[in-house]
PDB file of C-alpha atoms in Angstrom:
ATOM      1  CA  MET A   1     121.987  61.264 101.447  1.00 48.00           C
ATOM      2  CA  GLY A   2     122.104  64.260 103.708  1.00 51.00           C
ATOM      3  CA  ARG A   3     123.258  66.479 100.861  1.00 50.00           C
ATOM      4  CA  SER A   4     121.176  69.404  99.669  1.00 42.00           C
ATOM      5  CA  LEU A   5     121.196  71.481  96.551  1.00 41.00           C
ATOM      6  CA  THR A   6     119.868  75.017  96.327  1.00 42.00           C
ATOM      7  CA  LEU A   7     119.031  76.574  92.976  1.00 42.00           C
ATOM      8  CA  VAL A   8     118.143  80.241  92.765  1.00 42.00           C
ATOM      9  CA  ALA A   9     116.057  81.375  89.807  1.00 43.00           C
ATOM     10  CA  ALA A  10     113.773  84.349  89.163  1.00 45.00           C
ATOM     11  CA  GLY A  11     113.943  85.544  92.757  1.00 45.00           C
ATOM     12  CA  GLY A  12     112.893  82.199  94.231  1.00 47.00           C
ATOM     13  CA  ALA A  13     114.715  79.176  95.555  1.00 45.00           C
ATOM     14  CA  VAL A  14     114.252  75.468  95.048  1.00 44.00           C
ATOM     15  CA  ALA A  15     115.917  73.215  97.600  1.00 44.00           C
ATOM     16  CA  ILE A  16     116.220  69.479  97.092  1.00 42.00           C
ATOM     17  CA  ALA A  17     117.178  67.469 100.145  1.00 45.00           C
ATOM     18  CA  ALA A  18     116.888  63.704 100.524  1.00 48.00           C
ATOM     19  CA  GLY A  19     114.673  63.541  97.444  1.00 50.00           C
ATOM     20  CA  VAL A  20     112.149  66.118  98.731  1.00 46.00           C
ATOM     21  CA  ALA A  21     111.762  69.408  96.862  1.00 47.00           C
ATOM     22  CA  LEU A  22     110.987  72.546  98.832  1.00 48.00           C
ATOM     23  CA  VAL A  23     109.947  75.552  96.775  1.00 49.00           C
ATOM     24  CA  SER A  24     109.926  79.199  97.839  1.00 47.00           C
ATOM     25  CA  PHE A  25     108.922  81.990  95.494  1.00 54.00           C
ATOM     26  CA  ALA A  26     109.526  84.925  97.831  1.00 59.00           C
ATOM     27  CA  PRO A  27     112.393  87.093  96.609  1.00 63.00           C
ATOM     28  CA  PRO A  28     115.452  87.236  98.849  1.00 77.00           C
ATOM     29  CA  ALA A  29     115.507  90.166 101.255  1.00 85.00           C
ATOM     30  CA  SER A  30     118.214  91.899  99.234  1.00 93.00           C
ATOM     31  CA  ALA A  31     116.125  91.614  96.044  1.00 93.00           C
ATOM     32  CA  GLN A  32     113.109  93.070  97.860  1.00 93.00           C
ATOM     33  CA  ALA A  33     115.218  95.926  99.223  1.00 96.00           C
ATOM     34  CA  ALA A  34     116.491  96.658  95.710  1.00 96.00           C
ATOM     35  CA  LEU A  35     112.929  96.606  94.372  1.00 97.00           C
ATOM     36  CA  VAL A  36     111.796  99.054  97.076  1.00 97.00           C
ATOM     37  CA  ALA A  37     114.769 101.347  96.357  1.00 97.00           C
ATOM     38  CA  GLN A  38     113.949 101.308  92.644  1.00 98.00           C
ATOM     39  CA  GLY A  39     110.311 102.032  93.500  1.00 98.00           C
ATOM     40  CA  GLN A  40     111.286 104.986  95.669  1.00 98.00           C
ATOM     41  CA  LYS A  41     113.301 106.522  92.817  1.00 98.00           C
ATOM     42  CA  LEU A  42     110.438 105.963  90.366  1.00 98.00           C
ATOM     43  CA  TYR A  43     107.966 107.409  92.875  1.00 98.00           C
ATOM     44  CA  GLN A  44     110.061 110.540  93.299  1.00 98.00           C
ATOM     45  CA  THR A  45     110.431 111.109  89.552  1.00 97.00           C
ATOM     46  CA  GLN A  46     107.015 109.987  88.295  1.00 96.00           C
ATOM     47  CA  CYS A  47     104.633 110.447  91.229  1.00 97.00           C
ATOM     48  CA  GLY A  48     106.359 113.076  93.364  1.00 97.00           C
ATOM     49  CA  ILE A  49     105.150 116.024  91.313  1.00 95.00           C
ATOM     50  CA  CYS A  50     101.584 115.450  92.506  1.00 97.00           C
ATOM     51  CA  HIS A  51     101.977 113.157  95.546  1.00 97.00           C
ATOM     52  CA  ALA A  52     104.009 112.908  98.735  1.00 98.00           C
ATOM     53  CA  PRO A  53     104.193 110.125 101.297  1.00 98.00           C
ATOM     54  CA  ALA A  54     102.935 112.119 104.272  1.00 97.00           C
ATOM     55  CA  GLN A  55     101.133 115.223 102.957  1.00 97.00           C
ATOM     56  CA  ASN A  56      98.423 116.050 100.467  1.00 97.00           C
ATOM     57  CA  LYS A  57      99.548 117.933  97.375  1.00 97.00           C
ATOM     58  CA  ILE A  58      97.770 118.021  94.013  1.00 96.00           C
ATOM     59  CA  GLY A  59      97.041 114.348  94.751  1.00 97.00           C
ATOM     60  CA  PRO A  60      96.432 112.676  98.121  1.00 97.00           C
ATOM     61  CA  MET A  61      99.247 111.511 100.383  1.00 98.00           C
ATOM     62  CA  HIS A  62     100.267 107.896  99.990  1.00 98.00           C
ATOM     63  CA  LYS A  63     101.193 106.943 103.554  1.00 98.00           C
ATOM     64  CA  GLY A  64      99.181 103.807 104.317  1.00 97.00           C
ATOM     65  CA  ILE A  65      97.708 103.534 100.796  1.00 98.00           C
ATOM     66  CA  VAL A  66      98.197  99.772 100.433  1.00 98.00           C
ATOM     67  CA  ASN A  67      95.005  98.101 101.709  1.00 97.00           C
ATOM     68  CA  ARG A  68      93.348 101.456 102.490  1.00 98.00           C
ATOM     69  CA  ALA A  69      89.835 102.224 101.284  1.00 98.00           C
ATOM     70  CA  VAL A  70      89.743 104.286  98.080  1.00 98.00           C
ATOM     71  CA  ALA A  71      89.166 108.057  98.436  1.00 97.00           C
ATOM     72  CA  THR A  72      89.501 108.202 102.230  1.00 97.00           C
ATOM     73  CA  VAL A  73      92.495 110.452 102.973  1.00 97.00           C
ATOM     74  CA  PRO A  74      91.271 113.113 105.415  1.00 95.00           C
ATOM     75  CA  GLY A  75      91.354 116.647 104.053  1.00 95.00           C
ATOM     76  CA  PHE A  76      91.733 115.679 100.395  1.00 97.00           C
ATOM     77  CA  ARG A  77      89.051 116.612  97.843  1.00 96.00           C
ATOM     78  CA  TYR A  78      88.588 113.625  95.561  1.00 97.00           C
ATOM     79  CA  SER A  79      86.988 113.703  92.126  1.00 96.00           C
ATOM     80  CA  ALA A  80      83.465 112.321  91.825  1.00 96.00           C
ATOM     81  CA  ALA A  81      84.884 109.506  89.671  1.00 96.00           C
ATOM     82  CA  LEU A  82      87.220 108.331  92.424  1.00 95.00           C
ATOM     83  CA  LYS A  83      84.585 108.641  95.151  1.00 95.00           C
ATOM     84  CA  LYS A  84      82.310 106.482  93.016  1.00 96.00           C
ATOM     85  CA  LEU A  85      85.014 103.846  92.471  1.00 95.00           C
ATOM     86  CA  GLY A  86      84.986 102.550  96.052  1.00 93.00           C
ATOM     87  CA  GLY A  87      86.797  99.438  97.239  1.00 97.00           C
ATOM     88  CA  THR A  88      90.297  99.007  98.610  1.00 98.00           C
ATOM     89  CA  TRP A  89      93.749  99.781  97.219  1.00 98.00           C
ATOM     90  CA  THR A  90      95.172  96.267  97.113  1.00 98.00           C
ATOM     91  CA  PRO A  91      98.500  95.741  95.340  1.00 98.00           C
ATOM     92  CA  ALA A  92      96.659  94.205  92.358  1.00 98.00           C
ATOM     93  CA  ARG A  93      94.227  97.116  92.182  1.00 98.00           C
ATOM     94  CA  LEU A  94      97.047  99.650  92.439  1.00 98.00           C
ATOM     95  CA  ASP A  95      98.732  97.864  89.533  1.00 98.00           C
ATOM     96  CA  THR A  96      95.589  98.200  87.408  1.00 98.00           C
ATOM     97  CA  TRP A  97      95.206 101.836  88.473  1.00 98.00           C
ATOM     98  CA  LEU A  98      98.785 102.772  87.637  1.00 98.00           C
ATOM     99  CA  ALA A  99      98.532 101.054  84.249  1.00 98.00           C
ATOM    100  CA  ASN A 100      95.512 103.146  83.221  1.00 98.00           C
ATOM    101  CA  PRO A 101      93.712 105.272  85.817  1.00 97.00           C
ATOM    102  CA  GLN A 102      91.164 106.611  83.341  1.00 97.00           C
ATOM    103  CA  ALA A 103      90.051 103.081  82.460  1.00 97.00           C
ATOM    104  CA  MET A 104      89.244 102.483  86.148  1.00 96.00           C
ATOM    105  CA  ALA A 105      87.712 105.843  86.978  1.00 97.00           C
ATOM    106  CA  LYS A 106      86.977 107.891  83.867  1.00 96.00           C
ATOM    107  CA  GLY A 107      87.020 111.552  84.788  1.00 95.00           C
ATOM    108  CA  SER A 108      89.428 111.233  87.719  1.00 95.00           C
ATOM    109  CA  THR A 109      92.199 113.812  87.892  1.00 94.00           C
ATOM    110  CA  MET A 110      94.893 111.127  87.691  1.00 94.00           C
ATOM    111  CA  VAL A 111      96.146 110.905  84.125  1.00 91.00           C
ATOM    112  CA  LEU A 112      99.709 109.555  84.468  1.00 94.00           C
ATOM    113  CA  ARG A 113     100.168 105.983  83.237  1.00 97.00           C
ATOM    114  CA  VAL A 114     103.002 103.677  84.221  1.00 98.00           C
ATOM    115  CA  ASN A 115     103.153 101.359  81.227  1.00 97.00           C
ATOM    116  CA  ASP A 116     106.023  99.133  82.366  1.00 98.00           C
ATOM    117  CA  PRO A 117     104.746  96.353  84.687  1.00 98.00           C
ATOM    118  CA  ASN A 118     108.160  96.077  86.374  1.00 98.00           C
ATOM    119  CA  GLN A 119     108.089  99.778  87.221  1.00 98.00           C
ATOM    120  CA  ARG A 120     104.549  99.414  88.610  1.00 98.00           C
ATOM    121  CA  LYS A 121     105.694  96.482  90.743  1.00 98.00           C
ATOM    122  CA  ALA A 122     108.588  98.535  92.117  1.00 98.00           C
ATOM    123  CA  ILE A 123     106.395 101.574  92.876  1.00 98.00           C
ATOM    124  CA  ILE A 124     103.851  99.377  94.664  1.00 98.00           C
ATOM    125  CA  ALA A 125     106.647  97.689  96.668  1.00 98.00           C
ATOM    126  CA  TYR A 126     107.744 101.149  97.791  1.00 98.00           C
ATOM    127  CA  LEU A 127     104.170 102.251  98.564  1.00 98.00           C
ATOM    128  CA  ALA A 128     103.789  99.170 100.784  1.00 98.00           C
ATOM    129  CA  THR A 129     106.591 100.494 103.013  1.00 98.00           C
ATOM    130  CA  LEU A 130     104.773 103.793 103.687  1.00 97.00           C
ATOM    131  CA  LYS A 131     102.983 102.963 106.915  1.00 94.00           C
TER     132      LYS A 131
END
């Protein structure tokens, strides 16, 4: 008794102490930092041609995009398709958008797809830091 065992698997931890299992699925801080760093690199190479964190370019700026209403960046002219889409850019919705923007809003000007779900996760982790 009094002993504990910690197992780390898939970014989460399972601790067993005195016969009671405690489960945490949040990635360690270092794993999250690595994910954000990977996302920043992917953002710069895949998104940075049209977008910037703090200024409108061909596409709208992304500062504050996570949990922001769709098509609401001041001074940016959105396509009719995106204006019609409505809703909020949640992480799950951003994932769907990045996977296939034309499937969500046919006729929008966004055509780039990020096919790899791990890359989408990293980009969204980075976007969440832009506040």
